Structure formats: C-alpha cells, structure tokens
CSV table of C-alpha atoms in Angstrom, one decimal:
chain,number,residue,atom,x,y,z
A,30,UNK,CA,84.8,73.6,79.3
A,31,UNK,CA,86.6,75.7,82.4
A,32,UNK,CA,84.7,76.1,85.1
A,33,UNK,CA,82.9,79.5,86.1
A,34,UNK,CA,83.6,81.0,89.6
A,35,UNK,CA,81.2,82.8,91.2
A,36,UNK,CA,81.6,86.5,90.9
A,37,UNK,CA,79.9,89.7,93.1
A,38,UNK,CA,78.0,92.4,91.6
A,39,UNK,CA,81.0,94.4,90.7
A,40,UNK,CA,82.6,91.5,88.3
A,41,UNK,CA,85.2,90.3,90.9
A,42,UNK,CA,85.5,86.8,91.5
A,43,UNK,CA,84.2,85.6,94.9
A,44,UNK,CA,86.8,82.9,96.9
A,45,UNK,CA,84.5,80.2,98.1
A,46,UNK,CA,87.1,78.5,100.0
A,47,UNK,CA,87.4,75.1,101.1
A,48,UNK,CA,84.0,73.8,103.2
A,49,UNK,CA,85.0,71.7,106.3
A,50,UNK,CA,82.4,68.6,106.3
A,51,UNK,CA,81.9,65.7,108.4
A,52,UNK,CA,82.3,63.4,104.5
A,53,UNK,CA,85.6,65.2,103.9
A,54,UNK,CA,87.1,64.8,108.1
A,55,UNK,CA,86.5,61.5,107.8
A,56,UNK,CA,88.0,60.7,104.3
A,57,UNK,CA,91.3,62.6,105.8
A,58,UNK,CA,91.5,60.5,109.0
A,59,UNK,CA,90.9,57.1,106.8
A,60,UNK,CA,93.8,58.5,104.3
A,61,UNK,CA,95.8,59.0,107.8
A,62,UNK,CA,94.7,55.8,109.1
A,63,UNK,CA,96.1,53.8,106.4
A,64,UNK,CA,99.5,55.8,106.2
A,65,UNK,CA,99.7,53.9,109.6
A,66,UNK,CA,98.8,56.9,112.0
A,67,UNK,CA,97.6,55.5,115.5
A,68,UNK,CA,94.4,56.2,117.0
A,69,UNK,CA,95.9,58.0,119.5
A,70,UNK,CA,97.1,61.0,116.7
A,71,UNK,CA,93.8,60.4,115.0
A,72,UNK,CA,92.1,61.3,117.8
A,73,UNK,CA,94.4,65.0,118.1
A,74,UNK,CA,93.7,65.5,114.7
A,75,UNK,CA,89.5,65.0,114.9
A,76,UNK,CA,89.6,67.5,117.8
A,77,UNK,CA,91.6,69.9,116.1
A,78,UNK,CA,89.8,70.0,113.2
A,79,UNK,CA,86.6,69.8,115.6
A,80,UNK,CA,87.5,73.3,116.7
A,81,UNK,CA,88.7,74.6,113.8
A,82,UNK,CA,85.0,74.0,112.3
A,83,UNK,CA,83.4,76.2,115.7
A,84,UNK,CA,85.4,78.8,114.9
A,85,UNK,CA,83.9,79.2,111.2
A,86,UNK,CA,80.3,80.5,111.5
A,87,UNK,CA,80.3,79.0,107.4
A,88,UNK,CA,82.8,76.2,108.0
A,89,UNK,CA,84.8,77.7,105.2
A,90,UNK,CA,88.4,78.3,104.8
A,91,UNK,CA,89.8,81.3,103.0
A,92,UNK,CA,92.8,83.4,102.6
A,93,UNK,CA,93.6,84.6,106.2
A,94,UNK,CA,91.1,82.2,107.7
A,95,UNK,CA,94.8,80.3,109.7
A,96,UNK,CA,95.8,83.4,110.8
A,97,UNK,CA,92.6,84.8,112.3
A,98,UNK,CA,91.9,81.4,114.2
A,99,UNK,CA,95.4,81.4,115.5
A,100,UNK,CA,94.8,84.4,117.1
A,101,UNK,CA,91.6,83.3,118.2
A,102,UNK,CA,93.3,80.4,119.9
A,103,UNK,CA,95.8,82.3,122.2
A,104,UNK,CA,93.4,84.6,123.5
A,105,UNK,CA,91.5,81.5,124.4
A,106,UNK,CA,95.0,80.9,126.6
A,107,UNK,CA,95.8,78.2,124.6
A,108,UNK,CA,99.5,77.7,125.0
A,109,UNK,CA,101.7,78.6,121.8
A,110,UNK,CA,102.5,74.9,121.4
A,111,UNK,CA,99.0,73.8,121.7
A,112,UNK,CA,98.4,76.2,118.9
A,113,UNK,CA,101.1,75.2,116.8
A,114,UNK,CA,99.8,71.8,116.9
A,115,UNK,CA,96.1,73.0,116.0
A,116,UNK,CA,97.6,74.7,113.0
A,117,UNK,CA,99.5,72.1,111.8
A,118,UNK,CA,96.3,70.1,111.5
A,119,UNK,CA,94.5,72.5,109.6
A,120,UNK,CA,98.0,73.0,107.2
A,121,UNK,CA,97.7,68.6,106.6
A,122,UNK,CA,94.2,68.9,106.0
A,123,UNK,CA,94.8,71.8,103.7
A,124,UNK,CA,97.1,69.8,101.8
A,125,UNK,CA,94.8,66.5,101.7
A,126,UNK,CA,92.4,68.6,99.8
A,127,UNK,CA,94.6,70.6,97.4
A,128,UNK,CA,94.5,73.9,98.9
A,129,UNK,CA,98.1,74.8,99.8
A,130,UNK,CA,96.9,78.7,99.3
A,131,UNK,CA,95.2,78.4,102.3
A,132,UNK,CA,98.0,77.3,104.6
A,133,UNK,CA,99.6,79.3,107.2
A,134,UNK,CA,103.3,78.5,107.5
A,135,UNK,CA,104.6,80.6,110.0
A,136,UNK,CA,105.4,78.8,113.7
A,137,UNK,CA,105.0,81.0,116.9
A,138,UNK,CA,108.4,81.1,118.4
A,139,UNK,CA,109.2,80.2,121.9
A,140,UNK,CA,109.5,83.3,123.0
A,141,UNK,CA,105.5,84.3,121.6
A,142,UNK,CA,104.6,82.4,124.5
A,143,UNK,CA,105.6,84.9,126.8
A,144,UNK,CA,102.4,87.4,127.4
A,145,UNK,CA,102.5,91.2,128.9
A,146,UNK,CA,101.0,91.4,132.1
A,147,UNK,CA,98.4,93.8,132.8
A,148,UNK,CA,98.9,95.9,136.1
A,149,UNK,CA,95.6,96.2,138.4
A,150,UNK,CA,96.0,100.0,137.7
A,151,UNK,CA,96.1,99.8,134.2
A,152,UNK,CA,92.4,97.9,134.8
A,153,UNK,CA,91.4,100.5,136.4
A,154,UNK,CA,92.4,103.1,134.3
A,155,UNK,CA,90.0,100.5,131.8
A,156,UNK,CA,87.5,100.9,133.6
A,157,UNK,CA,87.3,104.8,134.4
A,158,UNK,CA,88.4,105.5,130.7
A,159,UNK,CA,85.1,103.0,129.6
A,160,UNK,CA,82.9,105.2,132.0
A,161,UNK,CA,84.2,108.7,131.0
A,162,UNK,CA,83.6,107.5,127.2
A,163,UNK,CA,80.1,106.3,127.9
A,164,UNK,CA,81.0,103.0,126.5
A,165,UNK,CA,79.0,100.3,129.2
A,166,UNK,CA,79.6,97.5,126.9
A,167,UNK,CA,83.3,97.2,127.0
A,168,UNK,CA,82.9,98.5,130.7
A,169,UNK,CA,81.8,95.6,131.4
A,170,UNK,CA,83.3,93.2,129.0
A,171,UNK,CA,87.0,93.8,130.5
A,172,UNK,CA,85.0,93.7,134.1
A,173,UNK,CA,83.4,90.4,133.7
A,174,UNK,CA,87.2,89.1,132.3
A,175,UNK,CA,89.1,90.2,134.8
A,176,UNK,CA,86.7,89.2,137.9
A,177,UNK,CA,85.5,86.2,137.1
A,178,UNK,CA,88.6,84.9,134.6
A,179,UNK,CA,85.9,83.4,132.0
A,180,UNK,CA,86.9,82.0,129.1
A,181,UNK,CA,86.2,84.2,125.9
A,182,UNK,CA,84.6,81.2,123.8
A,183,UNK,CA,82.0,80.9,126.4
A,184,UNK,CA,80.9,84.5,126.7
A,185,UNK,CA,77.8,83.9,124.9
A,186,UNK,CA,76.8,81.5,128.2
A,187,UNK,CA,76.7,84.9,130.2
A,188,UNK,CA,72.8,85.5,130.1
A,189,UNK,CA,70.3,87.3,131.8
A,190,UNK,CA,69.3,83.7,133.4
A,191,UNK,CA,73.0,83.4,134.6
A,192,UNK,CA,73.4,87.2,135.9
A,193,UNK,CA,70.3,86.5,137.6
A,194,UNK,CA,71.6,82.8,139.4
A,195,UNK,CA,75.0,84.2,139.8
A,196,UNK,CA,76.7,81.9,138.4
A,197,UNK,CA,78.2,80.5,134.4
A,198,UNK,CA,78.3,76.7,133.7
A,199,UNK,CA,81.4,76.9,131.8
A,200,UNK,CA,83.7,73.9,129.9
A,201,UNK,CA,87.2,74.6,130.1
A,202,UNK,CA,90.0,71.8,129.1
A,203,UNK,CA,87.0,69.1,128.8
A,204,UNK,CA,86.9,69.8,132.2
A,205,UNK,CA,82.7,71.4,133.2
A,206,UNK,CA,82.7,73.9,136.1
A,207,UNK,CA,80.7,76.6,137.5
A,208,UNK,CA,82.0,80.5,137.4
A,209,UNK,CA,81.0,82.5,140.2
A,210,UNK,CA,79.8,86.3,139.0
A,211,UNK,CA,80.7,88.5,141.7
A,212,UNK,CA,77.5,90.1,143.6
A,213,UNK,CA,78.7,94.0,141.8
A,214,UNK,CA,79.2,92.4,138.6
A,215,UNK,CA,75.9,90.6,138.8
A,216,UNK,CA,74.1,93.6,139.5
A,217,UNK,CA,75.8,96.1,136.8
A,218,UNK,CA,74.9,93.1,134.2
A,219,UNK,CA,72.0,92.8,135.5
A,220,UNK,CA,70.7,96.6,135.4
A,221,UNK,CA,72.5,97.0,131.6
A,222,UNK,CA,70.3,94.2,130.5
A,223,UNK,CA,67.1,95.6,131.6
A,224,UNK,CA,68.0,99.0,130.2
A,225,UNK,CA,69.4,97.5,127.0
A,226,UNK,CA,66.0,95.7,126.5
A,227,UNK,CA,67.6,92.3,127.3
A,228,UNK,CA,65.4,89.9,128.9
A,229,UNK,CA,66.7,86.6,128.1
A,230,UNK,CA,69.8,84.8,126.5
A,231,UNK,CA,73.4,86.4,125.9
A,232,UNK,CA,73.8,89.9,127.3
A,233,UNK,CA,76.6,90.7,125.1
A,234,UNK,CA,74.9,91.2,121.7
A,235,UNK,CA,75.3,92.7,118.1
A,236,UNK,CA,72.1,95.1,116.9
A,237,UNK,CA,70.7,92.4,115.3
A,238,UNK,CA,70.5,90.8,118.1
A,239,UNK,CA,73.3,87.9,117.8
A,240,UNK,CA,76.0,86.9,120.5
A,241,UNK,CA,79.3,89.0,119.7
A,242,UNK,CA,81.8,87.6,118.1
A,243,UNK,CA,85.0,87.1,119.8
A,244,UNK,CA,87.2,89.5,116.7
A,245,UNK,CA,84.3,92.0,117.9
A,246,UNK,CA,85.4,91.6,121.9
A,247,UNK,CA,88.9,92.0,120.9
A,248,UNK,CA,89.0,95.2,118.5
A,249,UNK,CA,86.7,96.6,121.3
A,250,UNK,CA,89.3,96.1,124.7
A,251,UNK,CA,92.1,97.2,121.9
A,252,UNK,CA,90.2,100.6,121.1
A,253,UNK,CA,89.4,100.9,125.0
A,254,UNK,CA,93.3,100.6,125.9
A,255,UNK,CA,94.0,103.4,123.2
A,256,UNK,CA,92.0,105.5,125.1
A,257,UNK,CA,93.1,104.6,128.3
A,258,UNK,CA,96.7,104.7,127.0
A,259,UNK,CA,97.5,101.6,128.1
A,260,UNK,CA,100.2,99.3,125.8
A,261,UNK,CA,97.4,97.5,123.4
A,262,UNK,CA,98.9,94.3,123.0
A,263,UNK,CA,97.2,94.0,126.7
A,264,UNK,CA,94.2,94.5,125.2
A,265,UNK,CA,92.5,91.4,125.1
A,266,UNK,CA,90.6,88.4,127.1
A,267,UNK,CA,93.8,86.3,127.8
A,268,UNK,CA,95.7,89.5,129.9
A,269,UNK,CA,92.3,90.0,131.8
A,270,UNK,CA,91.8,86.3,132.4
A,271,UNK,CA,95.8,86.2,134.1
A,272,UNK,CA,95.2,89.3,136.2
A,273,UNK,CA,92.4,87.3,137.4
A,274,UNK,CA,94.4,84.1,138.0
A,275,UNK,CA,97.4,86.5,139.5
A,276,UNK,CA,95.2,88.5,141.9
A,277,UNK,CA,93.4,85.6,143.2
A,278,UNK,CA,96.7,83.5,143.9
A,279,UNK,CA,98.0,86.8,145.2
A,280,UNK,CA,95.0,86.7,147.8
A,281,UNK,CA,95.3,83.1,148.4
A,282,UNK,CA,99.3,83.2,149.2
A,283,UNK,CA,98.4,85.8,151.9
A,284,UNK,CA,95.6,84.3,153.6
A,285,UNK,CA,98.1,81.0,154.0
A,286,UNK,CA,100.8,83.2,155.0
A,287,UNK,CA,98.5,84.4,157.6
A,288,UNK,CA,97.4,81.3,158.7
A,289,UNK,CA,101.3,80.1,159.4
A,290,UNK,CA,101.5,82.8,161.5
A,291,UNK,CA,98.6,82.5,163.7
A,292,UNK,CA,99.3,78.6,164.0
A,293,UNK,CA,103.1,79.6,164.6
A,294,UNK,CA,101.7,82.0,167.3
A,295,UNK,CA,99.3,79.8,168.9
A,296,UNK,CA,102.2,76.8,169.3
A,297,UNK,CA,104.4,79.5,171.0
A,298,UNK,CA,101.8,80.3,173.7
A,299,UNK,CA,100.9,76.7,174.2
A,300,UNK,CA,104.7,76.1,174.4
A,301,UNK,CA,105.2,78.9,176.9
A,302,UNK,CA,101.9,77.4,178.8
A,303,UNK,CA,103.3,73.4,178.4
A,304,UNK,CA,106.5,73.2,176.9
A,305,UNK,CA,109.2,70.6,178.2
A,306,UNK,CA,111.7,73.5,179.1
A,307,UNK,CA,111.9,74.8,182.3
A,308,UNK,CA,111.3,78.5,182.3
A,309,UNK,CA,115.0,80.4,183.3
C-alpha cells in the first residue's frame, strides 16, 4: 500500500523534509569511517553538519533550505571557501540519505568572495534615514554592527543584563571573547529596552517575544538601505562588521604613525642635545 503524505487544509501535500538527528549523523560518519575517511575529515564533517543543525529551528531540510543557510553563512563572514566546504557536507549527507532534491549544486566563485564596502557616510545616511522613518529597531541594529563588529549568530547574547555591564561574551572561530558596547550605544539600548517593555534577556525581539531571526535582521538593513538609497547588497551584518574592522585599523594605523613621529622627534632633540657630531 503507497504511503500517504501529509497534506494542509487546502489538499496540498506538505514536504516534511529530511530531519537531521544525532542516530542519522552518526550512521553517516560510520558509513564515512569505513570508506576509509580519517578522523581528521570526520571531524570537519561533524562540525559542519553541527552547524548546519543550529541553523534549523526544526532540524529539517527542505527545498531551499542549502541556499538560505549559505547565505546565512557569509553574512556570518565566513569565507566563500569555508562555505563551500559546509555545503558540500550537507550535499554528502543529502546523498547518504536519498534526498538528492534537496541538494544545492551551485559553487560560489572566487570572485563571490569579494564584498562591497560600505562608506562611513553611507552609515550615516543608515542611521539618519532609520531616525527620519521612526524605525529604532534597525537604528540600532546597523549601530550595534558597525560599532562593536558583533557577530550576527550571537545577537541574541545582546541583553538588557549585557547593555547594562557593557559588555557581550561572544564565541567567535572557537575562540570566547568579550565585545565592548560603546558607552552611546549602551545607553540608546538601554533606554529602547525600558520603553519597549524589555527588562531582561535579548533586546532584539519578535511580538511574541522570541530573539529575531537572523533572515529577519537581514530583510530589515536591506529595506533600511532602500530608503537610505544606499546599493543593498551592503545591506547586511557582514558590511557593518568590515566597516567596523576597517575604521578601527584605520584609527590604529594613525595612532602608530603618530607615535613614530614623536619617538622620531624625541631622538632628534636628544641627538642635537648628545649626539657624536660636532655641531658646524
């Protein structure tokens, strides 16, 4: 007898997808294991797949699913590469379990790695565009990216506890570290939350009252660039995150410059003062 699918209220038939369990990750590592795969790969393939399973509030895999992570991934700032690779180990583990459909073939080229830069004006324009439209929310989401470069999977650490210590315990590349929150942005997040009615946990909520998802961050930066007429495909975490990482090496390059000079300065008077040449 053939199998019933599911169906919605309308008659259509409803695609359950492929469920990512811990039974089925490990029964595609042993099948890897014993094509002679070292531990080493193994281990690249547990992470992957590792990730791929936060990314899926219901751990399922559907039409689109590849494609939507993929993004997902490079405004994270993974490199093209590294993405490639994480897609790849969905696309094997796809075809361990008989769902081809659900693959995404298409490769990001080299030249996909290269990312539009966003100018410190165009920010600005962000920002005054946000305030003219009344929209705090994304006002403050491209502020908090672009000030304090935190990562976009974390954004749900940014509570009213953290606003209030100044500070986000983030993990970044396995590596932990604490992100500063800038005394103005502390405040602003501060004085949305208490207006908002947000006295503990993630500021950056839905209505019901759950952390934002990161499609929801995106589409709202996009919209706010629209407005601001700025080119949207700057839109997003990632270009925030490297005008934070530009500016601040900007800053840094200038303080050592200026600390050349004063040392280059303070040798000349001592030589003028000490020096082994006999004044002419």
């Amino acid at each position: 007898m053939e199998k019933k699918l599911p169906e919605d209220s309308c008659g259509r038939v409803l695609e359950t997808g492929v469920l990512l369990t811990e039974t089925g990750i490990e029964e595609f590592l042993q099948f890897l294991r014993e094509k002679g795969r070292v531990e080493g790969t193994l281990t690249w393939y547990r992470r992957g797949l590792g990730h791929l399973c936060e990314a899926l509030p219901d751990r399922r895999i559907r039409r689109g699913t590849l494609a939507r992570w993929r993004e997902e991934l490079l405004q994270d700032n993974y490199a093209p590469r590294t993405v490639n690779l994480f897609i790849s180990v969905a696309n094997t583990y796809l075809e361990f379990m008989g769902y081809r459909e659900y693959q995404l073939a298409e490769q990001l080229r080299p030249g996909d790695e290269l990312q539009p830069e966003l100018s410190r004006g165009e920010y600005l324009r962000l920002l005054q565009t946000a305030k003219v439209l009344g929209r705090e929310r994304v006002y403050l989401l491209v502020k908090v990216f672009a000030s304090t470069g935190l990562p976009l999977q974390e954004l749900p650490k940014l509570t009213v506890e953290a606003a209030e210590q100044g500070k986000v315990e983030v993990v970044s590349g396995g590596i932990r570290q604490m992100i500063r929150l800038p005394d103005c942005v502390r405040q602003e997040l501060g004085s949305y939350a208490k207006r908002k009615g947000i006295h503990g946990g993630p500021i950056f909520i839905t209505r019901d009252g759950k952390a934002m998802s990161r499609t929801n961050v995106s589409t709202g930066i996009r919209q706010l660039c629209v407005a601001a007429q700025v080119p949207e495909e700057k839109g997003n975490p990632r270009c925030l995150k490297r005008l934070y990482q530009t500016t601040k090496t900007g800053i840094e390059n200038n303080i050592a410059l200026l600390v050349e000079q004063a040392h280059d300065r303070l040798l000349e008077d001592e030589q003028l003062a000490a020096g082994w040449e006999e004044k002419k």
